[in-house]
């Protein structure tokens, strides 16, 4: 962002995951007016009442919100929608002159992601993807430690996020490939991979060898007669241009020790 504003007017498009964004915005003293958008009118009404947001700042159509952006003095929006909508809505917001914080994964394809970046640069707007793990105090401390040279050259890493039973509700967009683009690799794995690459100095990937599986999820979904056509486990070996290697693992279900998540870096 080219100038630092004392207060920013912010919008949240999508009030599923977007409610987390909203909760942080309304607590931030630098946040001015907040605008909401969700096609579910019931959820929109409940969320606006919870945070005392006037109805004239609430929209069921993101295009209408973007049309009114200048009138309201809107500066930026969070895009927290199903993955298939990340690219088109983000591009539309950037073209409306807004800065964007988009939920991960960035897009359904690399081509879409490139278009998002090109649009942000063309309109001189800031585009950020919500890789929030970078901002955890432990991650910040570890980054300073690595950058100091205290542990030498990092040439190998293994990053893991396994859930024992973290499958999303069957039949929803999370488990439908045409809406989500994939399963735990782009839900959990992208967080772990981003953090690992950031800690290693962002080397450029040159080769990837990977496998995905849908065994536990497919069986459980079939029992419930619901759709689930994404992976429930993925694993990859990634080599970088500096010779470094990373092993990535992510799953929504597994026969592991009792507990919700196993996360390692």
Backbone as a ProteinNet text record, in pm:
[ID]
protein_1_A
[PRIMARY]
XXXXXXXXXXXXXXXXXXXXXXXXXXXXXXXXXXXXXXXXXXXXXXXXXXXXXXXXXXXXXXXXXXXXXXXXXXXXXXXXXXXXXXXXXXXXXXXXXXXXXXXXXXXXXXXXXXXXXXXXXXXXXXXXXXXXXXXXXXXXXXXXXXXXXXXXXXXXXXXXXXXXXXXXXXXXXXXXXXXXXXXXXXXXXXXXXXXXXXXXXXXXXXXXXXXXXXXXXXXXXXXXXXXXXXXXXXXXXXXXXXXXXXXXXXXXXXXXXXXXXXXXX
[TERTIARY]
84.9	0	88.9	58.8	149.4	148	34	26.7	-29.7	11	-38.4	-157.4	-273.7	-394.7	-413.2	-468.3	-497.6	-608.2	-709.3	-819.8	-859.5	-898	-936.2	-1078.4	-1153.8	-1286.6	-1270.5	-1322.7	-1295.5	-1423.2	-1416	-1528.3	-1490.8	-1588.8	-1568.5	-1667.9	-1617.2	-1701.2	-1695.4	-1804.4	-1809.6	-1800.5	-1911.4	-1916.5	-1912	-1846.9	-1812	-1677.7	-1569.5	-1434.9	-1415.3	-1490.2	-1476.8	-1512.8	-1587.2	-1620.7	-1495.9	-1395.2	-1268.2	-1201	-1203.9	-1149.9	-1226.9	-1359	-1445	-1418.1	-1405.1	-1380.9	-1253.2	-1149.8	-1024.9	-1039.2	-1112.3	-1129.4	-1199.1	-1308.7	-1387.4	-1312.9	-1212	-1132.2	-1014.3	-985	-867.5	-900.2	-828.4	-858.4	-838.6	-765.1	-743.7	-852.3	-947.5	-1057.6	-1167.9	-1210.9	-1320.4	-1452.3	-1522.6	-1649.5	-1624.1	-1712.6	-1702.3	-1826.1	-1803.2	-1911.2	-1911.7	-2031.3	-2046.5	-2113.2	-2074.9	-2138.3	-2147	-2266.9	-2287.4	-2420.1	-2424.5	-2547.2	-2653.9	-2612.1	-2706.5	-2760.6	-2882.5	-2939.4	-2957.2	-2985.6	-3004	-2872.9	-2767.2	-2635.7	-2588.8	-2614.4	-2577	-2644.4	-2773.3	-2849.9	-2798.6	-2776.3	-2729.5	-2592.4	-2502.7	-2367.4	-2369.9	-2450.9	-2458.2	-2515.8	-2614.7	-2673.5	-2574.8	-2496.7	-2397.2	-2294.9	-2258.5	-2155.1	-2211.1	-2343.9	-2411.2	-2370.6	-2368.8	-2335.8	-2465.5	-2485.3	-2611.1	-2643.1	-2771	-2814.6	-2765.2	-2741.2	-2694	-2547.7	-2484.4	-2347.9	-2346.3	-2462.5	-2473.4	-2523.8	-2459.3	-2489.7	-2501	-2590.1	-2598.8	-2531.4	-2484.6	-2418.8	-2286.8	-2175.3	-2045	-2028.2	-2092.4	-2080.4	-2142.7	-2252.3	-2316.4	-2226.6	-2161	-2067.1	-1953.4	-1896.5	-1784.7	-1828.3	-1951.4	-2005.7	-2014.6	-2042.5	-2058.7	-1929.5	-1818.7	-1693.1	-1648.9	-1649.7	-1605	-1699.5	-1829.9	-1928.5	-1906.4	-1872.4	-1852.9	-1710.9	-1620.4	-1481	-1416.2	-1452.4	-1397.1	-1251.9	-1165.3	-1022.5	-979.3	-1036.1	-989.1	-1099.1	-1086.8	-1181.5	-1108.3	-1169.6	-1129.6	-1217.7	-1156.2	-1230.5	-1220.4	-1330.9	-1331.7	-1446.3	-1434.1	-1538	-1488.3	-1576.1	-1527.1	-1415	-1321.8	-1198	-1219.5	-1321.9	-1346.7	-1378.9	-1416.4	-1450.5	-1335.4	-1226.3	-1116	-1065.2	-1034.2	-976.4	-1073.4	-1195.9	-1283.9	-1322.6	-1348.9	-1390.6	-1271.6	-1155.3	-1035.6	-1001.6	-1004.8	-975.1	-1074.7	-1202.9	-1305.2	-1281.3	-1241.1	-1215.1	-1093	-988.2	-868.3	-900.6	-981.1	-1019.5	-1110	-1172.6	-1254.6	-1171	-1038.9	-948.8	-925.8	-960.2	-947.5	-825.3	-767.8	-667.4	-741.3	-675.1	-743.4	-659.8	-725.3	-671.5	-756.4	-697.1	-770.2	-734.9	-835.8	-810.3	-729	-661.6	-590.6	-690.9	-660.5	-552.4	-577.4	-472.2	-484.6	-587.8	-585.4	-675.5	-685.8	-764.7	-781.3	-666.4	-603.9	-496.2	-385.5	-267.5	-155.5	-186.2	-258.9	-294.7	-383.4	-479.5	-565.4	-483	-392.8	-309.3	-223.9	-170.4	-90.2	-174.9	-297.8	-387.7	-416.6	-431	-454.9	-337.9	-216.2	-95.4	-82.9	-106.4	-96.5	-196.9	-317.2	-420.1	-381.5	-328.1	-284.9	-175.3	-80.4	29.6	-20.5	-111.1	-162.4	-238.6	-309.2	-389.4	-318.8	-192.5	-113.6	-185.4	-238.7	-307.7	-228.3	-250	-186	-275.1	-217.9	-286.4	-209.2	-277	-213.3	-296.7	-229.1	-296.6	-282.6	-387.2	-392.1	-310.6	-179.5	-89.9	-53.4	-143.2	-137.3	-29	19.9	119.3	248.7	277.9	398.4	397.4	278.3	266.4	254.6	256.7	258.9	391.1	388.7	512.2	623.4	588	692	753.7	672.1	724.2	816.1	775.9	858.2	992.9	987.5	1111.9	1201.6	1142.8	1220.6	1282	1205.8	1257.4	1380.1	1372.3	1487.8	1608.5	1583	1689.9	1755.7	1674.4	1727.5	1805	1746.3	1811	1941.6	1956.3	2080.4	2198.3	2166.4	2271.9	2309.8	2235	2271.6	2267.5	2182.4	2175	2235.3	2298.5	2364.6	2266	2308.4	2227.9	2120.1	1994.8	1883.9	1863.7	1899.2	1892.2	1787.8	1722.2	1619.2	1514.9	1387.9	1281.4	1169.1	1096.1	975	865.5	755.1	646.8	516.9	444.3	333.1	214.4	94.5	-28.1	-125.5	-136.6	-228.9	-342.4	-463	-577.8	-629.1	-660.4	-710.9	-850.2	-936.4	-1069.6	-1107	-1060.6	-1088.3	-1156.7	-1231.5	-1301.3	-1412.3	-1427.2	-1536.7	-1669.7	-1780.3	-1911.9	-1929.2	-1963.5	-1978.9	-2093.9	-2074.9	-2177.7	-2160.2	-2072.5	-2046.8	-1937.5	-1905.4	-1809.1	-1667.5	-1633.6	-1498	-1459.2	-1555	-1525.8	-1568	-1598.1	-1640.4	-1534.3	-1467.1	-1348.9	-1376.5	-1490.1	-1514.4	-1531.7	-1558.3	-1571.4	-1447.6	-1378.6	-1263.3	-1129.4	-1123.9	-997.6	-911.9	-945.4	-866.3	-902.6	-830.1	-860.5	-757.6	-701.6	-613	-483.6	-438	-315.4	-333.5	-448.7	-468.4	-543.8	-587.4	-651.7	-549.8	-480.8	-381.6	-238.5	-210.6	-74.2	-15.4	-99.2	-44.9	10.6	-51.5	-0.3	138.1	152.2	278.8	388.2	351.6	450.1	496	400.8	437.7	533.6	504.7	589.8	728.7	733.7	863.5	947.6	887.1	961.6	1005.3	919.7	954.1	1074.2	1074.5	1185.8	1315.7	1302.1	1419.5	1466.8	1400.8	1444.2	1377	1263.2	1184.5	1263.2	1321.8	1387.4	1282.5	1325.4	1231.6	1216.9	1093.6	1073.8	1108.3	1173.9	1207.5	1145.8	1125.6	1057.5	967.7	856.5	764	721.6	728.6	676.2	575.1	451.3	346.2	247.1	177.2	69.1	-45.8	-168.7	-286.9	-371.7	-449.3	-531.8	-666.9	-769.5	-902.6	-957.3	-922.6	-960.4	-1061.7	-1021.9	-1110.2	-1229.3	-1202.2	-1309.6	-1410.8	-1362.5	-1452.9	-1544.5	-1488.9	-1570.4	-1678.3	-1639.2	-1736.2	-1843.4	-1802.9	-1899	-1997.7	-1948.2	-2035.3	-2139.2	-2097.6	-2192	-2304	-2271.6	-2370.3	-2438.8	-2399.4	-2454.7	-2435	-2313.3	-2279	-2156.8	-2139.1	-2026.2	-1897.5	-1789.7	-1656.6	-1556	-1513.4	-1427	-1291	-1244.3	-1108.9	-1025.5	-896	-810.6	-838.1	-812.7	-811.3	-668.5	-572.2	-430	-347.9	-246.6	-153	-11.2	84.2	225.3	308	411.8	493.6	639.8	726.9	868.8	898.9	950.9	974.4	1123.2	1181	1321.8	1329.4	1428.8	1443.3	1569.9	1575.4	1688.6	1820.3	1816	1939.4	1983.1	1915.3	1949.3	1873.6	1798.8	1724.2	1603.3	1554.7	1440.7	1343.2	1213.9	1110.4	1015.8	981.9	876.1	751.9	639.9	513.5	410.9	339.7	231	111.7	-8.6	-129.8	-244.9	-324.4	-439.9	-552.6	-674	-793.3	-834.7	-777.7	-818.7	-705.7	-690.6	-586.9	-599.3	-543.5	-543.6	-417.1	-425.9	-312	-343.3	-248	-270.8	-386.4	-449.8	-564.8	-526.6	-611.9	-587	-636.9	-659	-714.2	-608.9	-500.6	-402.5	-262.7	-184.8	-40.8	26.5	92.6	156.2	303.8	388.4	532.1	594.4	708.6	782.6	927.1
-118.4	0	123.9	217.6	330.6	430.5	445	539.3	469.1	514.4	457	539	475.6	543.5	526.2	628.5	617.8	515.6	519.4	424.4	375.1	249.3	189.3	136	158	99.1	-35.3	-139.5	-275.6	-351.9	-440.9	-527.5	-673	-755.9	-899.7	-966.8	-1037.3	-1106.8	-1256.2	-1307.5	-1446.9	-1457.9	-1497.8	-1495.8	-1634.9	-1726.7	-1854.1	-1833.8	-1862.5	-1833.2	-1683.4	-1601.9	-1457.3	-1401	-1476.5	-1427.1	-1412.6	-1496.2	-1480.5	-1349.5	-1313.3	-1184.5	-1071.4	-1083.2	-979.2	-958.2	-1064.8	-1053.3	-975.5	-998.1	-924.5	-779.1	-754.7	-617.4	-529.9	-579.6	-494.4	-467.1	-548	-523.9	-431.7	-405	-326.8	-177.5	-98	45.1	122	64.4	131.1	97.5	17.7	-18.5	85.8	140.8	237.7	165.4	192	125.1	-13.4	-107.5	-243.8	-275.4	-342.5	-380.1	-531.9	-588.9	-733.6	-776.3	-895.7	-951.4	-1102.6	-1155	-1300	-1326.9	-1424.9	-1454.2	-1518.6	-1569.4	-1625.7	-1511.7	-1467.1	-1350.5	-1373.4	-1495.6	-1526.7	-1512.1	-1567.2	-1555.8	-1410.8	-1339.6	-1198.5	-1117.3	-1140.4	-1066.2	-1097.6	-1225.3	-1265	-1205.3	-1206	-1153.4	-1002.4	-933.9	-787.2	-745.5	-818.8	-786.3	-812.6	-919.9	-953.3	-842	-777.5	-673.9	-532.9	-520.4	-389.1	-314.5	-385.7	-324.5	-288	-161.9	-116.8	-191.9	-203.1	-277.8	-215.1	-82.9	-20.8	-52.9	-126.1	-173.5	-323.7	-381.7	-526.8	-557.6	-654.2	-688	-839.2	-880.9	-1022.4	-1049.6	-946.2	-958.8	-881.6	-951.1	-884.6	-778.1	-796.4	-698.2	-564.4	-571.6	-448.6	-378.5	-456	-397.2	-327	-393.4	-334.2	-209.6	-211.2	-94.1	27.8	1.6	109.7	141.9	77.9	91.2	235.9	309.9	449.4	534.7	510.8	587.4	572.5	452.3	425.3	454.5	485.2	506	377.2	266	135.6	127.3	74.9	65.6	-75.8	-175.2	-312.6	-411.2	-533.5	-639.4	-769.5	-851.5	-990.9	-1073.7	-1164.8	-1258.6	-1395.3	-1440.1	-1565.2	-1653.4	-1692.4	-1765.8	-1905	-1992.4	-2120.1	-2096.7	-2188.9	-2169.7	-2133.2	-2186	-2158	-2011	-1936.6	-1795.4	-1701.5	-1754	-1668	-1578.7	-1638.5	-1559.8	-1456.8	-1495.8	-1395.3	-1281.3	-1311.7	-1206.2	-1117.2	-1176.3	-1097.6	-1004	-1056	-973	-858.7	-886.9	-781.7	-675	-716	-620.3	-533.8	-595.6	-519.9	-418.8	-461.3	-371.1	-257.8	-277.1	-171.2	-78	-98.4	-10.3	-48.8	-173.6	-216.3	-305	-294.3	-389.9	-515.8	-632.4	-759	-849.9	-905	-1016.9	-1137.8	-1231.2	-1348	-1470.9	-1550.8	-1675.2	-1769.7	-1859.7	-1963.8	-2075.1	-2155.9	-2143.1	-2023	-1972.2	-1849.2	-1862.4	-1975.2	-1993	-2141.5	-2174	-2313.1	-2358.8	-2263	-2297.7	-2192.8	-2229.5	-2134.6	-2019.7	-2048.6	-1943.7	-1838.7	-1882.4	-1788.3	-1705.2	-1769.6	-1698.5	-1592	-1625.7	-1528.7	-1408.7	-1433	-1323.2	-1232.9	-1291.6	-1213.1	-1120.2	-1174.7	-1093.9	-982.6	-1016.2	-916.4	-804.1	-838.9	-737.2	-645.5	-702.5	-621.5	-523.4	-571	-483.6	-374.9	-412.9	-316.9	-203	-234.1	-132.9	-76.8	-118.5	-70.8	-95.3	-215.7	-255.1	-366.4	-378.2	-484.8	-608.2	-722.1	-851	-939.3	-987.2	-1074.4	-1201.1	-1314	-1441.6	-1474.5	-1527.8	-1543.8	-1664.3	-1655.6	-1754.8	-1707.9	-1730.9	-1670	-1728.2	-1848.5	-1910.4	-1829.7	-1752.2	-1669.5	-1570.8	-1534.4	-1426.9	-1477.3	-1609.7	-1662	-1622.1	-1588.2	-1548.8	-1652.2	-1782.5	-1885.9	-1886.3	-1864.3	-1859.5	-1739.6	-1624.8	-1504.8	-1524.6	-1585.4	-1609.8	-1707.3	-1812.4	-1911	-1849.3	-1761.6	-1695.2	-1609.8	-1535.9	-1454.1	-1543.4	-1657.2	-1751	-1807.1	-1847.2	-1901.4	-1795.1	-1674.9	-1567.3	-1519.2	-1543.9	-1503.1	-1591.9	-1704.4	-1798.5	-1894.8	-1894	-1974.8	-2125.1	-2168.6	-2312.9	-2348.5	-2251.3	-2277.8	-2286.7	-2352.9	-2365.1	-2471.4	-2433.1	-2528.7	-2594.6	-2722.4	-2790.7	-2901.5	-2929.9	-3033.8	-2998.1	-3022	-2999.8	-3100	-3126.1	-3208.9	-3134.4	-3111	-3034.5	-3113.2	-3124.8	-3219.5	-3156	-3185.8	-3154	-3269.1	-3357.9	-3471	-3450.6	-3476.2	-3478.6	-3621.8	-3659.8	-3795.3	-3810.1	-3713.2	-3708.3	-3562	-3503.1	-3363.3	-3345.3	-3447.5	-3440.6	-3336.8	-3256	-3158.6	-3230.5	-3161.7	-3222	-3269.1	-3394.1	-3449.1	-3380	-3362.7	-3299.6	-3150.4	-3089.1	-2945.2	-2915.1	-2784.7	-2746.6	-2791.1	-2806.6	-2846.1	-2980.6	-3072.1	-3205.2	-3226.4	-3118.4	-3126.2	-3060.8	-3139.6	-3091.9	-2971.2	-2966.7	-2855.6	-2722.9	-2727.4	-2605	-2575.4	-2680.2	-2661.4	-2675.7	-2761.1	-2784.9	-2892.6	-2933.5	-3035.9	-3044.8	-3130.1	-3154.8	-3097.3	-3179.2	-3127.3	-3064.7	-3102.1	-3041	-2890.6	-2847.2	-2703.4	-2638.5	-2719.3	-2663.8	-2647.8	-2754.6	-2754.2	-2744.9	-2821.8	-2832.5	-2701.7	-2616.2	-2489.1	-2403.6	-2411.1	-2337.9	-2388.4	-2520.6	-2578.6	-2555.2	-2567.9	-2547.9	-2402.2	-2309.8	-2168.1	-2136.7	-2188.4	-2160.8	-2220.7	-2344.2	-2409	-2333	-2295.5	-2224	-2086.2	-2020.3	-1888	-1898.7	-1999.7	-2018.9	-2053.1	-2116.2	-2158	-2050.9	-1933.4	-1824.3	-1820.6	-1890.8	-1892.1	-1938.2	-2056.9	-2111.3	-2143	-2153.4	-2178.3	-2329.1	-2382.1	-2525.4	-2557.9	-2672.1	-2713.9	-2848.8	-2937.2	-3064.9	-3100.2	-3166.1	-3213.7	-3355.6	-3444	-3579	-3598.4	-3636.2	-3637.5	-3750.9	-3786	-3884.1	-3835.8	-3865.6	-3835.6	-3961	-3966.3	-4083.5	-4038.6	-4114.7	-4092.4	-4228.5	-4272.5	-4405.6	-4394.4	-4330.1	-4318.7	-4229.2	-4112.8	-4019.7	-4078	-4145.5	-4203	-4307.6	-4389.9	-4493.6	-4433.5	-4336	-4274.6	-4197.7	-4128.4	-4053.1	-4147	-4260	-4357.8	-4411.8	-4433.2	-4481.6	-4381.1	-4252.1	-4146.3	-4101.7	-4164.7	-4130.2	-3981.4	-3933.1	-3793	-3783.7	-3666.4	-3643	-3614.3	-3678.5	-3647.8	-3698.7	-3611.7	-3656.9	-3587.4	-3544.1	-3490.3	-3587.3	-3562.1	-3648.9	-3630.9	-3735.6	-3718.6	-3723.9	-3754.7	-3758.1	-3722.2	-3642.3	-3611.8	-3603.8	-3641.9	-3634.4	-3595.6	-3517.1	-3469.8	-3457.8	-3474.4	-3446.1	-3333.3	-3222.4	-3102	-3068.2	-3051.2	-3011.8	-2867.6	-2794.8	-2652.5	-2625.1	-2504	-2468.1	-2456.8	-2445.8	-2438.5	-2575.1	-2681.5	-2816.6	-2864.1	-2775.1	-2813.1	-2899.2	-2973.2	-3062.9	-3046.8	-3056.9	-3056.5	-3173.8	-3241.4	-3342.2	-3276.7	-3287.9	-3230.1	-3341.3	-3339.6	-3435.1	-3360.1	-3394.1	-3334.2	-3431.7	-3443.9	-3533.6	-3483.3	-3522.1	-3492.4	-3612	-3728.8	-3848.5	-3949.1	-4020.7	-4122	-4200.3	-4317.6	-4400.9	-4368.3	-4260.3	-4209	-4213	-4167.4	-4159.9	-4065.8	-4086.1	-4006	-3858.3	-3776.6	-3633.3	-3577	-3447.4	-3384.7	-3364.4	-3295.1	-3260.1	-3305	-3342.6	-3361.8	-3267.3	-3165.9	-3064.5	-3059.5	-3073	-3062	-2974.6	-2916.5	-2835.9	-2879.6
0	0	0	-84.2	-105.4	8.4	77.3	189.1	311	428.4	552.6	600.1	610.8	654.6	803.8	869.6	1012.3	1037.3	951.4	964.1	824.7	818.2	690.2	696.3	589.6	575.8	505.1	565.9	521.3	492.3	395.6	363.1	378.9	410.7	420.5	327.2	227.4	130.4	160.8	215.8	257.6	407.8	472.6	618.6	680.8	610.5	671.9	739.7	666.2	715.1	737.8	665	676.6	812.6	891.5	1025.9	1112.6	1087	1158.7	1122.2	995	951.7	1018.4	1015.1	1071.3	1219.6	1294.6	1438.6	1467.3	1386.4	1405.2	1362.3	1255	1206.6	1309.9	1364.2	1455	1585.6	1617.1	1738	1713.2	1586.1	1551.7	1554.6	1634.4	1644.7	1514.2	1418.8	1290.9	1188.9	1230.1	1140.4	1151.1	1039	1036.4	1019.4	910.3	882	823.1	857.7	806.7	723.8	610.3	519.6	505.2	496	490	360.6	313	194.3	206.9	192.4	190.5	122.3	34.5	-39.4	49.1	165.3	261.8	347.4	316.7	384.6	534.4	573.6	716.6	791.5	736	799.2	798.9	690.2	681.1	790.4	808.5	909.6	1050.4	1078.6	1211.5	1241.8	1143.3	1163.3	1181.2	1100.6	1111.2	1245.5	1295.3	1425.8	1538	1525.9	1628.8	1645.4	1534.6	1537.7	1520.6	1527.4	1516.9	1390.3	1279.1	1150.5	1079	1042.3	981.1	852.1	821.1	703.6	573.2	572.9	448.6	419.5	510.8	485.9	458.8	434.2	414.8	273.7	209.4	70.5	53.6	-36.1	-73.1	-207.1	-274.5	-404.7	-400.1	-418.3	-408.7	-516.8	-631.9	-739.3	-698	-623.9	-575	-473.7	-388.1	-291.3	-363.6	-463.3	-536.9	-613.3	-662.2	-733.8	-642.5	-513.9	-415.7	-342.2	-380.7	-305.8	-293.4	-403.2	-398.5	-315.7	-330.4	-254.9	-104.9	-62.5	80.7	128	37.3	77.8	123.3	58	93.9	47.5	134.5	101.7	64	132.3	112	147.9	92.7	126.5	154.8	237.6	252.6	160.2	87	3.3	70.2	129.6	205.2	155	30	-41.3	-78.1	-129.7	-184.8	-285.3	-289.9	-365.4	-511.5	-572.8	-714.2	-740.6	-636.4	-650.2	-613.2	-561.6	-518.2	-630.9	-745.3	-855.3	-912.3	-952.7	-1014.6	-921.9	-794.5	-702	-665.4	-646	-616	-731.7	-852.2	-970.2	-982.1	-959.2	-966.2	-860.3	-740.2	-632.2	-663.7	-715.9	-754.3	-863.6	-960.5	-1068.9	-1021.1	-904.4	-843.9	-757.6	-757.3	-684.2	-540	-503.2	-364.2	-343.8	-225.3	-182	-137.4	-147.4	-119.7	-30.5	70.6	147.8	109.5	36.7	-12.6	70.1	102.7	173.9	86.7	153.5	79.3	45.2	-58.6	-155.6	-245.3	-305.7	-383.5	-495.4	-567.2	-681.1	-712.5	-813.5	-855.3	-945.4	-1015.4	-1108.2	-1100.5	-1149.9	-1155.8	-1251.4	-1358.3	-1454.6	-1388	-1308.8	-1235.8	-1138.2	-1067.7	-969.9	-1038.8	-1155.5	-1230.6	-1271.1	-1312.7	-1349.7	-1230.7	-1112.8	-991.8	-964.5	-973.8	-951.5	-1055	-1179.2	-1286	-1267.3	-1223.2	-1200.2	-1085	-977.4	-862.8	-904.7	-982.6	-1026.7	-1121.5	-1211.1	-1308.7	-1241.7	-1133.6	-1064	-940.2	-919.8	-806	-673.5	-659.7	-536.3	-467.2	-336.9	-259.8	-259.8	-296	-288.3	-192.2	-89.6	9.4	24.1	36.8	60.2	208.3	267.7	413.1	462.5	446	504.8	645.3	736.1	869.1	958.7	927.4	1015.5	1022.1	917.1	920.3	1036.1	1082.8	1180.4	1324	1343.4	1480	1546.9	1674	1743.3	1731.2	1737.5	1726.6	1587.1	1484.1	1347.5	1328.3	1382	1370.6	1441.1	1558.2	1632.9	1557.8	1501.5	1427.1	1301.5	1235.2	1115.4	1149.4	1260.2	1301.5	1331.5	1393.2	1428.9	1302.8	1206.2	1080.7	1004.7	994.7	918.2	981.1	1110.2	1177	1137.7	1074.8	1036.8	1146.3	1256.2	1372.6	1343.6	1248.8	1222.5	1086.5	1022.9	895.6	780.1	673.8	552.5	570.4	549.7	561.9	425.8	415.3	286.4	282.6	396.5	399.1	504.2	470.3	566.5	546.3	652	644.7	718.3	651.3	712	700	810.4	820.6	890.9	840.6	914.2	889.9	989.1	982.1	1082.3	1036.5	1126.3	1137.3	1259.4	1281.6	1222.6	1250	1191.1	1172.5	1062.2	1034.9	901.3	859	731.3	737.2	631.3	629.2	609.8	633.9	614.9	471.8	453.6	320.2	247.3	116.5	35.9	20.1	100.2	90.9	-9.8	-24.2	-127.6	-95.5	31.6	68.4	7	-0.7	-51.9	-195.8	-267.3	-407.1	-494.6	-576.2	-648.3	-736.7	-804.2	-896.3	-822.4	-691.4	-611.6	-529.2	-485.2	-395.2	-465.8	-567.1	-636.2	-573.3	-452.8	-385.5	-239	-165.7	-25.5	69.5	158.7	263.2	212.2	92.9	41.1	24.4	-31.3	-51.4	63.5	160.4	279.7	392	424.9	532.9	479.4	374.9	325.1	276.5	216.5	167.4	280.8	398.2	514.5	552.8	558.3	600.9	497.1	368.7	263.4	257.1	267.9	267.2	381	499.4	615.1	596.1	545.9	525.4	423.5	311.8	207.7	255.3	331.7	387	479.6	566.6	659.7	585	468	391.7	293.1	295.9	209.4	74	61.8	-62.4	-185.8	-179.3	-298.8	-405.8	-530.6	-640.5	-664	-659.9	-687.7	-832.2	-852	-988.7	-1024.6	-926.7	-952.4	-834.6	-865.9	-763	-797.9	-699.9	-713.6	-601.6	-637.2	-535.6	-558.6	-451.1	-457.3	-371.4	-414.5	-334.1	-321	-211.3	-183.3	-128.9	-163.4	-106.8	-67.8	51.7	99.8	212.8	320.5	437.2	405.4	345	313	217.2	113.3	13.8	75.9	163.4	227.2	316.3	398.6	489.2	412.4	305.5	225.1	156	107.5	41.6	138.6	262.9	364.6	387.7	376.4	398.1	268.7	155.4	23.2	-8.2	19.2	-4.7	-96.8	-157.2	-247	-169.5	-210	-157.5	-259.4	-351.3	-460.4	-462.3	-345.4	-332.2	-249.5	-240.9	-161.2	-12.1	67.1	212.6	266.6	177.1	212.2	90.2	110.4	2.6	57.3	-25.4	14.3	-107.4	-85.6	-197.5	-157.8	-256.2	-242.8	-340.5	-289.2	-368.4	-364.9	-484.4	-494.8	-542.7	-492.7	-522.8	-601.9	-658.6	-744.5	-669.5	-537.8	-459.5	-406.5	-450.9	-407.6	-285.7	-220.1	-100	-136.3	-36.5	-54.7	61.6	31.7	134.9	112.4	220.7	221.5	280.6	210.9	256.4	273.9	388	411.1	470.4	423.1	479	464.3	569.3	562.8	651.4	613.1	692.9	778.1	750.1	823.3	822.9	934.6	943	1071.4	1071	1191	1269.9	1343.7	1418.6	1567.2	1646.8	1789.8	1820.2	1933.8	1972.4	1974.8	1918.9	1913.5	1783.1	1777.2	1656.9	1549.3	1582.3	1480.8	1521.5	1421.4	1439.8	1342.6	1395.8	1311.5	1347	1246.2	1269.3	1162.2	1193.3	1095.5	1098.6
[MASK]
+++++++++++++++++++++++++++++++++++++++++++++++++++++++++++++++++++++++++++++++++++++++++++++++++++++++++++++++++++++++++++++++++++++++++++++++++++++++++++++++++++++++++++++++++++++++++++++++++++++++++++++++++++++++++++++++++++++++++++++++++++++++++++++++++++++++++

